[in-house]
Each structure stands twice: as C-alpha cells, then as structure tokens.
CSV table of C-alpha atoms and ligand atoms in Angstrom, one decimal:
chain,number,residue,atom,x,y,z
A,39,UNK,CA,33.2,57.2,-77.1
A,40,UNK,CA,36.8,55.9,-77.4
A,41,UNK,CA,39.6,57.4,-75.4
A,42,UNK,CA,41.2,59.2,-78.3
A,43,UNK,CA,44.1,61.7,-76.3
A,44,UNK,CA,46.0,58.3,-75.9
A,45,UNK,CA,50.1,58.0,-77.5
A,46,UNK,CA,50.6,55.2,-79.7
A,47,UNK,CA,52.7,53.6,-77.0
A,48,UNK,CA,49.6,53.5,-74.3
A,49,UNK,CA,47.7,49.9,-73.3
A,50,UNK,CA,45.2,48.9,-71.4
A,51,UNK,CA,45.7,45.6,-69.3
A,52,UNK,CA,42.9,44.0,-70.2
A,53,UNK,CA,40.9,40.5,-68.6
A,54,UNK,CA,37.7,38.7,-69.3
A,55,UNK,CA,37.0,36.3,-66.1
A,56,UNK,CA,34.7,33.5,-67.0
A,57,UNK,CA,33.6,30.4,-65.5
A,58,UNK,CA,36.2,28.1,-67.1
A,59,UNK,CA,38.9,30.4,-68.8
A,60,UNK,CA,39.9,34.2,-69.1
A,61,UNK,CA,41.1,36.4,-72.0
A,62,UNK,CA,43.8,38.7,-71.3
A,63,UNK,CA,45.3,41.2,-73.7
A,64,UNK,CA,47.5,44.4,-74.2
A,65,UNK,CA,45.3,46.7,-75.8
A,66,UNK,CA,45.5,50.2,-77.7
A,67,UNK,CA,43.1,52.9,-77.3
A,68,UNK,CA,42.0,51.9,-80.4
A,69,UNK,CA,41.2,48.4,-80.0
A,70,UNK,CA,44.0,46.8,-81.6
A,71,UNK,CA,45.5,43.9,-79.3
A,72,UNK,CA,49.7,43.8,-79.3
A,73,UNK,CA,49.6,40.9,-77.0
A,74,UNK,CA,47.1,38.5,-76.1
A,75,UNK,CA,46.9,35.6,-73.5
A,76,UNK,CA,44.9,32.7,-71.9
A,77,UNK,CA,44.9,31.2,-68.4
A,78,UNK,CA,42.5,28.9,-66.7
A,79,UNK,CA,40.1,30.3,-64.1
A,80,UNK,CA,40.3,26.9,-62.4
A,81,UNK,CA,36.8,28.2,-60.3
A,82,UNK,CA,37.1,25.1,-58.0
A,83,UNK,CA,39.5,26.7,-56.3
A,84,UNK,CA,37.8,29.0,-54.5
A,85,UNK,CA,37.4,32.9,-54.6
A,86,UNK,CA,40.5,33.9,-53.1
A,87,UNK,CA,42.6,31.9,-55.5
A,88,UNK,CA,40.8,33.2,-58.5
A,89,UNK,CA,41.6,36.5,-57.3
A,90,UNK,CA,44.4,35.8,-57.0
A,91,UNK,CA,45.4,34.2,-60.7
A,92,UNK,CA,43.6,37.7,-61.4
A,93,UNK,CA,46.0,40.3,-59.8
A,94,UNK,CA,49.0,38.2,-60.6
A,95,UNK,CA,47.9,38.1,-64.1
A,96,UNK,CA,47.0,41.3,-64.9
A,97,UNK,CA,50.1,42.4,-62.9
A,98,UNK,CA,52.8,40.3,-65.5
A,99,UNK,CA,50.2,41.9,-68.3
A,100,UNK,CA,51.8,45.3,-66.9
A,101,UNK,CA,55.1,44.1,-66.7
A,102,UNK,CA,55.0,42.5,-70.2
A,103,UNK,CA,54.1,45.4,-71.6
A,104,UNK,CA,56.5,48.0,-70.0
A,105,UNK,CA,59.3,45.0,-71.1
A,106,UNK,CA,57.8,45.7,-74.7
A,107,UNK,CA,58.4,49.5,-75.1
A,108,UNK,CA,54.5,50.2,-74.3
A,109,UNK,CA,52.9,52.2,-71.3
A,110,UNK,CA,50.2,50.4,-69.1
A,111,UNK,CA,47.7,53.1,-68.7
A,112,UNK,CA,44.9,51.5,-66.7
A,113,UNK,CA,42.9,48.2,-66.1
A,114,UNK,CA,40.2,46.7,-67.9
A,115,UNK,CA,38.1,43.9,-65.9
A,116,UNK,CA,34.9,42.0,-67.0
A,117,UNK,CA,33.2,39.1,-65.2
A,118,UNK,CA,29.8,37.7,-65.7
A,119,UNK,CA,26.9,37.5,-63.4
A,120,UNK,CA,25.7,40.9,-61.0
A,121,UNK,CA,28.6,43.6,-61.2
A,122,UNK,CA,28.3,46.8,-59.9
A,123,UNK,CA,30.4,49.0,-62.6
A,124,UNK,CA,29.9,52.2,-60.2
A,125,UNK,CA,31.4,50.8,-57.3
A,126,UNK,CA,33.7,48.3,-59.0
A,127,UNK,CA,32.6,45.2,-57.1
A,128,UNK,CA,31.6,41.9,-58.4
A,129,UNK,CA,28.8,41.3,-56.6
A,130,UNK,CA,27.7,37.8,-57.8
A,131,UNK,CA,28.9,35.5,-60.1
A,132,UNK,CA,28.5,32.0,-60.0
A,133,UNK,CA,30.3,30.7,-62.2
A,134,UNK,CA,33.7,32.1,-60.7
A,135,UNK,CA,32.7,31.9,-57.1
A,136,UNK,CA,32.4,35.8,-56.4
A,137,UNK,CA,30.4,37.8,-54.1
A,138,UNK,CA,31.1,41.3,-53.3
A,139,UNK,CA,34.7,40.8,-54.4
A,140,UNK,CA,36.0,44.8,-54.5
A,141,UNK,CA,37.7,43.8,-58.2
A,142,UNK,CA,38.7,47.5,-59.3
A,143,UNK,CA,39.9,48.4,-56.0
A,144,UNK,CA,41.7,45.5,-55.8
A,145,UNK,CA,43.8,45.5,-59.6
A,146,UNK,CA,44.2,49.5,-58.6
A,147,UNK,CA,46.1,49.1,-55.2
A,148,UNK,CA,48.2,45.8,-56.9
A,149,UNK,CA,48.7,47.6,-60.2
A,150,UNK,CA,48.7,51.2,-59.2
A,151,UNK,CA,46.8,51.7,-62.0
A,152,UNK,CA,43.1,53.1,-62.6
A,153,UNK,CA,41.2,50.4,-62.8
A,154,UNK,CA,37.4,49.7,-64.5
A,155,UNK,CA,35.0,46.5,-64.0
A,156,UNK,CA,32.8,45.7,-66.5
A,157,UNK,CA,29.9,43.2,-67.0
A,158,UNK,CA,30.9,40.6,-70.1
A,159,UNK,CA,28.0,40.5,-72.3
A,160,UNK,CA,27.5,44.7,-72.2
A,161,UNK,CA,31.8,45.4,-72.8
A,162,UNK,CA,31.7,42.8,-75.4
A,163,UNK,CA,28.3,44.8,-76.6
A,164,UNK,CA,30.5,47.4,-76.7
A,165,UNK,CA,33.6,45.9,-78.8
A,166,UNK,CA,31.6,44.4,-81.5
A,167,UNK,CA,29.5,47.7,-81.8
A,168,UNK,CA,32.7,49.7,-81.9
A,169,UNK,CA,35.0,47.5,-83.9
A,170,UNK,CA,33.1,44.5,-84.8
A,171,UNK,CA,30.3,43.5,-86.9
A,172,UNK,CA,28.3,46.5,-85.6
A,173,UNK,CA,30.7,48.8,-86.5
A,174,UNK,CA,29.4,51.9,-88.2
A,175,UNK,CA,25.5,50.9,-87.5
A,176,UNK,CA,25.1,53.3,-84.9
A,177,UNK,CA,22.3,51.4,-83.0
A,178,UNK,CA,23.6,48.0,-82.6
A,179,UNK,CA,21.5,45.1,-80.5
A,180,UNK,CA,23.9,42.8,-79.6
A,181,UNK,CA,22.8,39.2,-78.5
A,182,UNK,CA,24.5,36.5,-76.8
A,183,UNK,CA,23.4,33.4,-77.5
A,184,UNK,CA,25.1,30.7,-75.3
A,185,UNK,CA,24.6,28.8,-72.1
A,186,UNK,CA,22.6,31.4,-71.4
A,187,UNK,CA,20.8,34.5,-73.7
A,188,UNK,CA,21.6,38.2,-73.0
A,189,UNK,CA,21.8,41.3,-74.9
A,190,UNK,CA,23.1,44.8,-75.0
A,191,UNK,CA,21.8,48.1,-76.4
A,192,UNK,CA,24.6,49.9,-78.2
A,193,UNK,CA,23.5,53.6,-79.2
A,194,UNK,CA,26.7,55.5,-80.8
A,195,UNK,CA,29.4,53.7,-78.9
A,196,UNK,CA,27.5,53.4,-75.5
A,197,UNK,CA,25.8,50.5,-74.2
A,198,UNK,CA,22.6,51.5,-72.3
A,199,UNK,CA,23.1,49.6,-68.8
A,200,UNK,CA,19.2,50.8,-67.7
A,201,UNK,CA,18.2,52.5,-64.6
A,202,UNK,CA,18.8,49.8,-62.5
A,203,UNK,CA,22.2,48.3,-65.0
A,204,UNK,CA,19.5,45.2,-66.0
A,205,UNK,CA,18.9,46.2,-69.2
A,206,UNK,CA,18.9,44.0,-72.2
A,207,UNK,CA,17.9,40.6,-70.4
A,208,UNK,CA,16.1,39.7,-73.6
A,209,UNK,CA,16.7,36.0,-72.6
A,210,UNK,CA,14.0,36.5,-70.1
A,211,UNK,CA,11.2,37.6,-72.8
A,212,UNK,CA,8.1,35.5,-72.4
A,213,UNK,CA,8.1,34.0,-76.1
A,214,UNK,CA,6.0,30.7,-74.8
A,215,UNK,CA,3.3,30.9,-72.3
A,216,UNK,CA,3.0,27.3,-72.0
A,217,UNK,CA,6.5,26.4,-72.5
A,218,UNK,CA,9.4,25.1,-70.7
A,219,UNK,CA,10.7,26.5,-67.2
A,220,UNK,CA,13.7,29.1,-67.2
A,221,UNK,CA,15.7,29.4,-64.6
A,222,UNK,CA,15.0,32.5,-63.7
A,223,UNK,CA,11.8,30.6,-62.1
A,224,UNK,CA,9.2,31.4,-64.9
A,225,UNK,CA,7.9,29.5,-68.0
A,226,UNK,CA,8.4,30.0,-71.7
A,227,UNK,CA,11.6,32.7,-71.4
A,228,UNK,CA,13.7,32.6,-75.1
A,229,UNK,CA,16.5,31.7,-72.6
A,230,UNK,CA,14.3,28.5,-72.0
A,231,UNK,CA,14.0,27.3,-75.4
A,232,UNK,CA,17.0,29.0,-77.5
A,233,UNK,CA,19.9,28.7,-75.5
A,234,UNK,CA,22.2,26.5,-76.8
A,235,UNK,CA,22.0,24.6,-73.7
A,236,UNK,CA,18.1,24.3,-74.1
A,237,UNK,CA,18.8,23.7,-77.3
A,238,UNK,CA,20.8,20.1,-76.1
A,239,UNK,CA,18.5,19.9,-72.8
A,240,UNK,CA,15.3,19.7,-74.8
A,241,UNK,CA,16.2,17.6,-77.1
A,242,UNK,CA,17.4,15.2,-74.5
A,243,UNK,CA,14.4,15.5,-72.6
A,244,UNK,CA,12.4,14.7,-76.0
A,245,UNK,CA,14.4,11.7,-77.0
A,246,UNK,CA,14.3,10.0,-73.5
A,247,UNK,CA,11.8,7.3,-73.3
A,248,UNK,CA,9.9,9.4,-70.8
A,249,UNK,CA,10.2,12.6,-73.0
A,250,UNK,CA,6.4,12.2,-73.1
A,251,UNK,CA,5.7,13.7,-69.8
A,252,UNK,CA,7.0,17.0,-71.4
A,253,UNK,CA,4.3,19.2,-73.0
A,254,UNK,CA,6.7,20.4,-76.1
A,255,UNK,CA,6.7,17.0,-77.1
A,256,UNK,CA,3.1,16.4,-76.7
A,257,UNK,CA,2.6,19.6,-78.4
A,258,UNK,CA,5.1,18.9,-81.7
A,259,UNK,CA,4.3,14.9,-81.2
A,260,UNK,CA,2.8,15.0,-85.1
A,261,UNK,CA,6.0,15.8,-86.2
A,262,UNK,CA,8.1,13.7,-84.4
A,263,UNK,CA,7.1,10.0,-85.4
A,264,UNK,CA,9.5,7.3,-83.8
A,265,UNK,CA,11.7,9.7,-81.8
A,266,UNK,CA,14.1,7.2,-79.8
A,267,UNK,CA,17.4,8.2,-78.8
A,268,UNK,CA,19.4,7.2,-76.0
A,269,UNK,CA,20.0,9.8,-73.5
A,270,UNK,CA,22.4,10.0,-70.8
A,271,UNK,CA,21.6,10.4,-67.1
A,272,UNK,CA,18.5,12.7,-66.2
A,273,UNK,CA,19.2,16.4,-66.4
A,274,UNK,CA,22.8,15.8,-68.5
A,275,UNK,CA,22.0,15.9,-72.0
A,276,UNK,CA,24.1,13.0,-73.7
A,277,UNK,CA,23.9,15.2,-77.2
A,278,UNK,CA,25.8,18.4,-77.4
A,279,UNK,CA,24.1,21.1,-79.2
A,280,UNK,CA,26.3,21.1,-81.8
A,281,UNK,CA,25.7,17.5,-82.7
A,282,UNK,CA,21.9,18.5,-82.7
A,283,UNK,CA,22.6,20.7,-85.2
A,284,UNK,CA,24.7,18.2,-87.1
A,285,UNK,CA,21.7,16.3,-86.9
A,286,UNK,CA,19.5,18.8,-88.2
A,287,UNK,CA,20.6,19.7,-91.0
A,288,UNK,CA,21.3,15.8,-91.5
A,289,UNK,CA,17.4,15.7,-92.0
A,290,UNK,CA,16.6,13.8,-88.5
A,291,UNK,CA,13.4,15.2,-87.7
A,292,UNK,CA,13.4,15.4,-83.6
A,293,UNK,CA,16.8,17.1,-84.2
A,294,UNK,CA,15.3,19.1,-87.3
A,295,UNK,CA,12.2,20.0,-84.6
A,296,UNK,CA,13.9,21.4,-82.0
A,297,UNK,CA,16.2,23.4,-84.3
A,298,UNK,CA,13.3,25.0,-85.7
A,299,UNK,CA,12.0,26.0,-82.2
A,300,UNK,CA,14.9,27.5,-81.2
A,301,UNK,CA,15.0,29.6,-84.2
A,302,UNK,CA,11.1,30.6,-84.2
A,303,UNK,CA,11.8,31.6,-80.3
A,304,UNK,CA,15.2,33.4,-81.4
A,305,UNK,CA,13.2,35.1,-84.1
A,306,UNK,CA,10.0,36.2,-81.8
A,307,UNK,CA,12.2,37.8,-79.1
A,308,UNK,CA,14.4,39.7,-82.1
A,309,UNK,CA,11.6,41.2,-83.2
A,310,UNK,CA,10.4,42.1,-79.8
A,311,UNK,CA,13.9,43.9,-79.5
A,312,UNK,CA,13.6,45.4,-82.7
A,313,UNK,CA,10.2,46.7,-82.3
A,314,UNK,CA,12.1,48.0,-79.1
A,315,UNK,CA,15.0,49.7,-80.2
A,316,UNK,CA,14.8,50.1,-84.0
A,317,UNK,CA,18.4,49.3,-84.4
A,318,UNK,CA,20.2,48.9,-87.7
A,319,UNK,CA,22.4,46.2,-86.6
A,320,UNK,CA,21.4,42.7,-84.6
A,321,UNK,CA,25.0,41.4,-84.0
A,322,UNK,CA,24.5,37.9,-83.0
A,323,UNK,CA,27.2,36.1,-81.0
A,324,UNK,CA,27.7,33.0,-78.5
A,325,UNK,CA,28.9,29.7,-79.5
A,326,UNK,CA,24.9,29.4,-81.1
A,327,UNK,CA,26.1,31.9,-84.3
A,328,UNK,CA,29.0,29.8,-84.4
A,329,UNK,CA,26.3,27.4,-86.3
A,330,UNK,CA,26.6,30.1,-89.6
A,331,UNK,CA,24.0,29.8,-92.1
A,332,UNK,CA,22.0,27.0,-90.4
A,333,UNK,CA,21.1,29.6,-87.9
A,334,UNK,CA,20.9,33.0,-89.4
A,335,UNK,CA,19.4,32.0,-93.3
A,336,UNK,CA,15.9,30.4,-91.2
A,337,UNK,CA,16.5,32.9,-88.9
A,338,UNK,CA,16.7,35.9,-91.2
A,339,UNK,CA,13.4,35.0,-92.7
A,340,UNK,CA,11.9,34.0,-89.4
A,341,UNK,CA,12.6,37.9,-88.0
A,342,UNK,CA,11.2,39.3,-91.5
A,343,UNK,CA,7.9,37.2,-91.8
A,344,UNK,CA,7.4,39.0,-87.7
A,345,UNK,CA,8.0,42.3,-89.1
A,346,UNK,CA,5.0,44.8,-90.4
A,347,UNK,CA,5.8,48.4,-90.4
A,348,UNK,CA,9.5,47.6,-88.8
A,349,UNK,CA,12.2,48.1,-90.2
A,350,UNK,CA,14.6,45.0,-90.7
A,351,UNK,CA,17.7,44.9,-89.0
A,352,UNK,CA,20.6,43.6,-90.5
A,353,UNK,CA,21.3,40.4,-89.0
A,354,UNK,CA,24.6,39.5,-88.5
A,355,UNK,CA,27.0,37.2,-86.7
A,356,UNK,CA,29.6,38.7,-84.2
A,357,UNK,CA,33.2,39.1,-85.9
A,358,UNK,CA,35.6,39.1,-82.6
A,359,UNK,CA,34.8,35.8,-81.2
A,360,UNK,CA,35.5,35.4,-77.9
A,361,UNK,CA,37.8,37.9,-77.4
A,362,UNK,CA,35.1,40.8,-77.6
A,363,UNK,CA,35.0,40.9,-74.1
A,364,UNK,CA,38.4,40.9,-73.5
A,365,UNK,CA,38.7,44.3,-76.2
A,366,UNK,CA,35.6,45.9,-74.3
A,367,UNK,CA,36.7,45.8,-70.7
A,368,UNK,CA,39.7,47.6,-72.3
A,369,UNK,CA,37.1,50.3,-74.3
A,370,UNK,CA,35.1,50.4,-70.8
A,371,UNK,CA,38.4,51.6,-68.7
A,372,UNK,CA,39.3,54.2,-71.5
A,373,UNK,CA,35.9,55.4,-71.2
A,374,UNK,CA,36.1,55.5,-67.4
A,375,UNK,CA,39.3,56.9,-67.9
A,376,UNK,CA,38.4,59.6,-70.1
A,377,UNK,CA,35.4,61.0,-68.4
A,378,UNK,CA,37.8,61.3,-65.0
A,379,UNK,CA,37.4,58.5,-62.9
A,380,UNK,CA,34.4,55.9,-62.2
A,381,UNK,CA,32.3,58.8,-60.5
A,382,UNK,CA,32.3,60.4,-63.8
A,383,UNK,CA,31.3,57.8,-66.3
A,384,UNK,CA,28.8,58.7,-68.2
A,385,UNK,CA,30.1,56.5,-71.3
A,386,UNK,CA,31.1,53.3,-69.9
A,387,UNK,CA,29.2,50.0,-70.2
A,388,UNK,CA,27.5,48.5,-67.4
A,389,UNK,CA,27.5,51.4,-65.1
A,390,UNK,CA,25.7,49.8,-62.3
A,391,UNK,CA,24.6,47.0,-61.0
A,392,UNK,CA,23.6,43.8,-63.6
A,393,UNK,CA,21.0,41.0,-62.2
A,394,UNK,CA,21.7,37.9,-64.1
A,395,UNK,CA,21.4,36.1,-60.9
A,396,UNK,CA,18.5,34.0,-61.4
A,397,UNK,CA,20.5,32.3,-64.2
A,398,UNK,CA,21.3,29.2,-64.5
A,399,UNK,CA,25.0,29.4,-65.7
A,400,UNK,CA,26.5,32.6,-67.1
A,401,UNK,CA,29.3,31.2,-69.2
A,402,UNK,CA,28.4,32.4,-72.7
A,403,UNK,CA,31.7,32.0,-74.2
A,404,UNK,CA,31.8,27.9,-74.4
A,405,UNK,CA,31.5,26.4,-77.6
A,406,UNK,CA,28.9,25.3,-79.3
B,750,ZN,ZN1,13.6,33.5,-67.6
C-alpha cells in the first residue's frame, strides 16, 4: 500500500516516458502533485539521447524541488512496452527506441537516489485504483483503451503483474474468430477491433473502394448500403477515430457500424474480465473513454445484457487523465521504497517482466 512513514516535505521525482511526450511531476506520498511538467521524448533521436533528456530531466526535477523547500526521496520511472520491474531494465519499447536500457540503475547513480521502473498501463492501474476513479472499490480492472488495449488487476492497492509480469493483456482476448488480424499475429483480438486505432483503421479499410475484399464488411454489408468515403493512402486511415465517432453519433451508418463493433467487442472482452476477476470497479481510460457517454451508455448495457449470474461492475471512466502514470511510477517507487529496496517488493506494480512486444504501437496516451 502507500508509503505512509513519509514527512509532508518528501517527493518523489516522478516520469512517464512515452512514444511522443513524457509527464514529469513532484509528487507526495500521497499522491498529490506540487509540481508538474512536460517535455518531448523526441524518439527519433535515438536511445541515447532519450536517455539522456531522461536523467537530465528527472535530475532538474530534484533540483526544483530541493529549491522549493521539499525533499527528493526517490525516483519514479514508467515506460511502455517489456520492462523488467525486478531488475529495473527497459527491456523493449518501441515506441522510445529502448532495449535493455538499465533505467533505475541509471536515474540511481545520476540522482543518487533510489530509483523504481514501472510499466505505464499497470502504475497508472495503480494511480486510478488508489486515487482515481477506482478509488475505494477494492478490486479495480483497469482498461486502457488507446492505440493499443491493456489492462491491469488492482486488488487492494496492488496490481497483479502475473507469474511471468504479462498479466492483464485483455487486448489479446479472442472476441472474433473470423475477424480482423492483431498484431500480435492472430485474428479477432479486442485489440483488433476496439482500439481506437482499429476503430479509424477499419473504418478506412470499409470505406475504401476496395473495402470489399475485407470479410467485416462483407459480413455487416446489409447494414452498410452506399458506403463511399474517400480514404487516404493504404494502411493510413484518412479519418481519425474521433471524427468516426463524430460521425456516429451524427447518424452515418458505416461510421454508426463500426462504432457499434467496437463497443460489442469492448463489451465481450469486459465480461470476460469480469467473469475473471469479479471486480467492483472497471475504470476505463485511453483517449477511447475520452468519447463519454457515446462509449460507456451502449457500452454499460452491452456488458449487462453479457452478464448472467455476474455481478456488474461499475463502469467508469478514468479520472486522472494522462497523468495517472506519471502519479503511479511515483506510488510504485514508494512501494519499492517501503518494502526495502527492489529485492523486496512485494507491493509494487509490474514486478517483472511485461510482454507487450508483439504490439503494434504502445502509446496509449494520444488522443482520441
Ligand atoms: Zn492480439
């Protein structure tokens, strides 16, 4: 649970890497941010210089905060993609360009601070269960519902990282035998039809003149008389999947079509969770719940017509945004801190190693 021996004057430098931007903040041991901060990851430039915008970052973070009267007690890192929380190394993550970058050790021998690495989706897991819109459910699901779809399993202020730290990839339930290909190599994952970028991908791929040739569209043709829109070049989907739901809910029906997919899918893999985990809480976040009511009112009663002798979670969206992950990497190096040292977590999120490599991207913060 939180680190509670902390004085009122103690912060934890905290930084969430992703692919495009990261999320840096002071934080208290309990989970209030005095200082927050953006930078650019700026990926393209390689490894080393991302590493280096790290260090140099978190190490002004420190500085900042001693200048403000507070006390830098340790370092809080998360970065998507495979991350080995036991040994602190970022082993893959392709979005930011890493592989087997020693993160912790790294921010410990530039800070001289103790130093924890998280994975993003299981510290944010952790924040929103904690502090967020799980907070006081005890048994929160948290799902990310972005580029990609991932989840987390948070039982009383831990997240369960699994024997081999891949629990929670509920983007790669089969919800569609017959459906689209995932990138994780097999057909009909949620990932592949729920996303928010399969949410913009298919209905690319369904508006292009040869959108025939895909089977969805054969399969929901009935509904979808006179579908013709423009598309942009093959493979870059020329609609965002925000103006898909604009569309949507603007009563186009090949936009109204795929929205409902996407929610059906969304709703078959919830219940698959919940009949899992019987949690109280499904905390729903990615730039997807960003789409409010159009998502969760049809997705609400999607989950509850699945549902027999289950009972229904409270569905929610997540209520820290994108800087959840920035508040859990802090909550995951108190938690490392508390129980001693990395070889003693027993409470920290992602405690081992994530696979997320067979993902296509691992960015879930964009926008919708
Ligand atoms: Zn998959």
């Amino acid at each position: 649970m939180a680190y509670a021996a902390g004085r009122p004057e103690d912060v934890v430098v905290a930084l969430d890497v992703g692919g495009t931007g990261m999320k840096c903040a002071l934080v208290r041991p309990d989970g209030t941010a005095v200082h927050t901060e953006r930078h650019p990851t700026d990926a393209g430039r390689g490894p080393d210089a991302v590493i280096a915008t790290i260090l140099d970052v978190a190490e002004a973070l420190a500085h900042r905060a001693r200048a403000g009267g507070f006390t830098p007690v340790a370092v809080g890192l998360a970065v998507p993609g495979v991350v080995d929380s036991a040994r602190g190394v970022a082993v893959w993550s392709a979005n930011v360009g890493f592989r087997d970058v020693p993160l912790r050790e790294l921010a410990e021998k530039r800070l001289g601070l103790p130093a924890a690495l998280g994975h993003d989706v299981r510290v944010g897991a952790l924040a929103e269960a904690r502090l967020g819109a799980g907070r006081d459910a005890g048994h929160v699901l948290f799902v990310a519902v972005g580029t990609g779809i991932a989840g987390a399993h948070v039982v009383d202020g831990t997240a369960a990282a699994g024997a081999h730290g891949a629990a929670g990839e509920i983007g790669h339930i089969l919800v569609r035998p017959d459906g689209p290909p995932c990138g994780c190599g097999r057909v009909g994952c949620l990932e592949a039809i729920a996303s928010a970028a399969a949410i913009a991908r298919r209905y690319a791929q369904l508006s292009a003149p040869n959108g025939a040739d895909d089977p969805a569209r054969t399969a929901g043709a009935a509904a979808l008389p006179g579908a013709s829109e423009p598309t942009g070049a093959a493979g870059q989907p020329a609609v965002s999947t925000a103006e898909v739901a604009a569309r949507a809910a603007a009563g186009e029906e090949l936009a109204g079509w795929v929205w409902r997919e996407a929610v059906e899918a969304l709703a078959d893999g919830l219940a698959t969770g919940q009949a899992l985990l019987d949690v109280r809480t499904i905390v729903l976040g990615g730039g997807l719940a960003r789409a409010g009511d159009q998502l969760f009112t049809p997705l609400r009663a999607a989950l509850r017509d699945r549902l027999t002798f289950h009972r229904e979670p409270h569905l929610v969206p997540a209520a820290l945004g994108d800087q959840a992950g920035c508040l859990g990497a802090a909550l995951h190096a108190l938690d490392v801190l508390h129980a001693g040292g990395p070889a003693g977590s027993s409470a920290g999120a992602g405690d081992t190693l994530d696979t997320e490599q067979t993902r296509p991207s691992d960015d879930r913060q964009e926008p919708l």
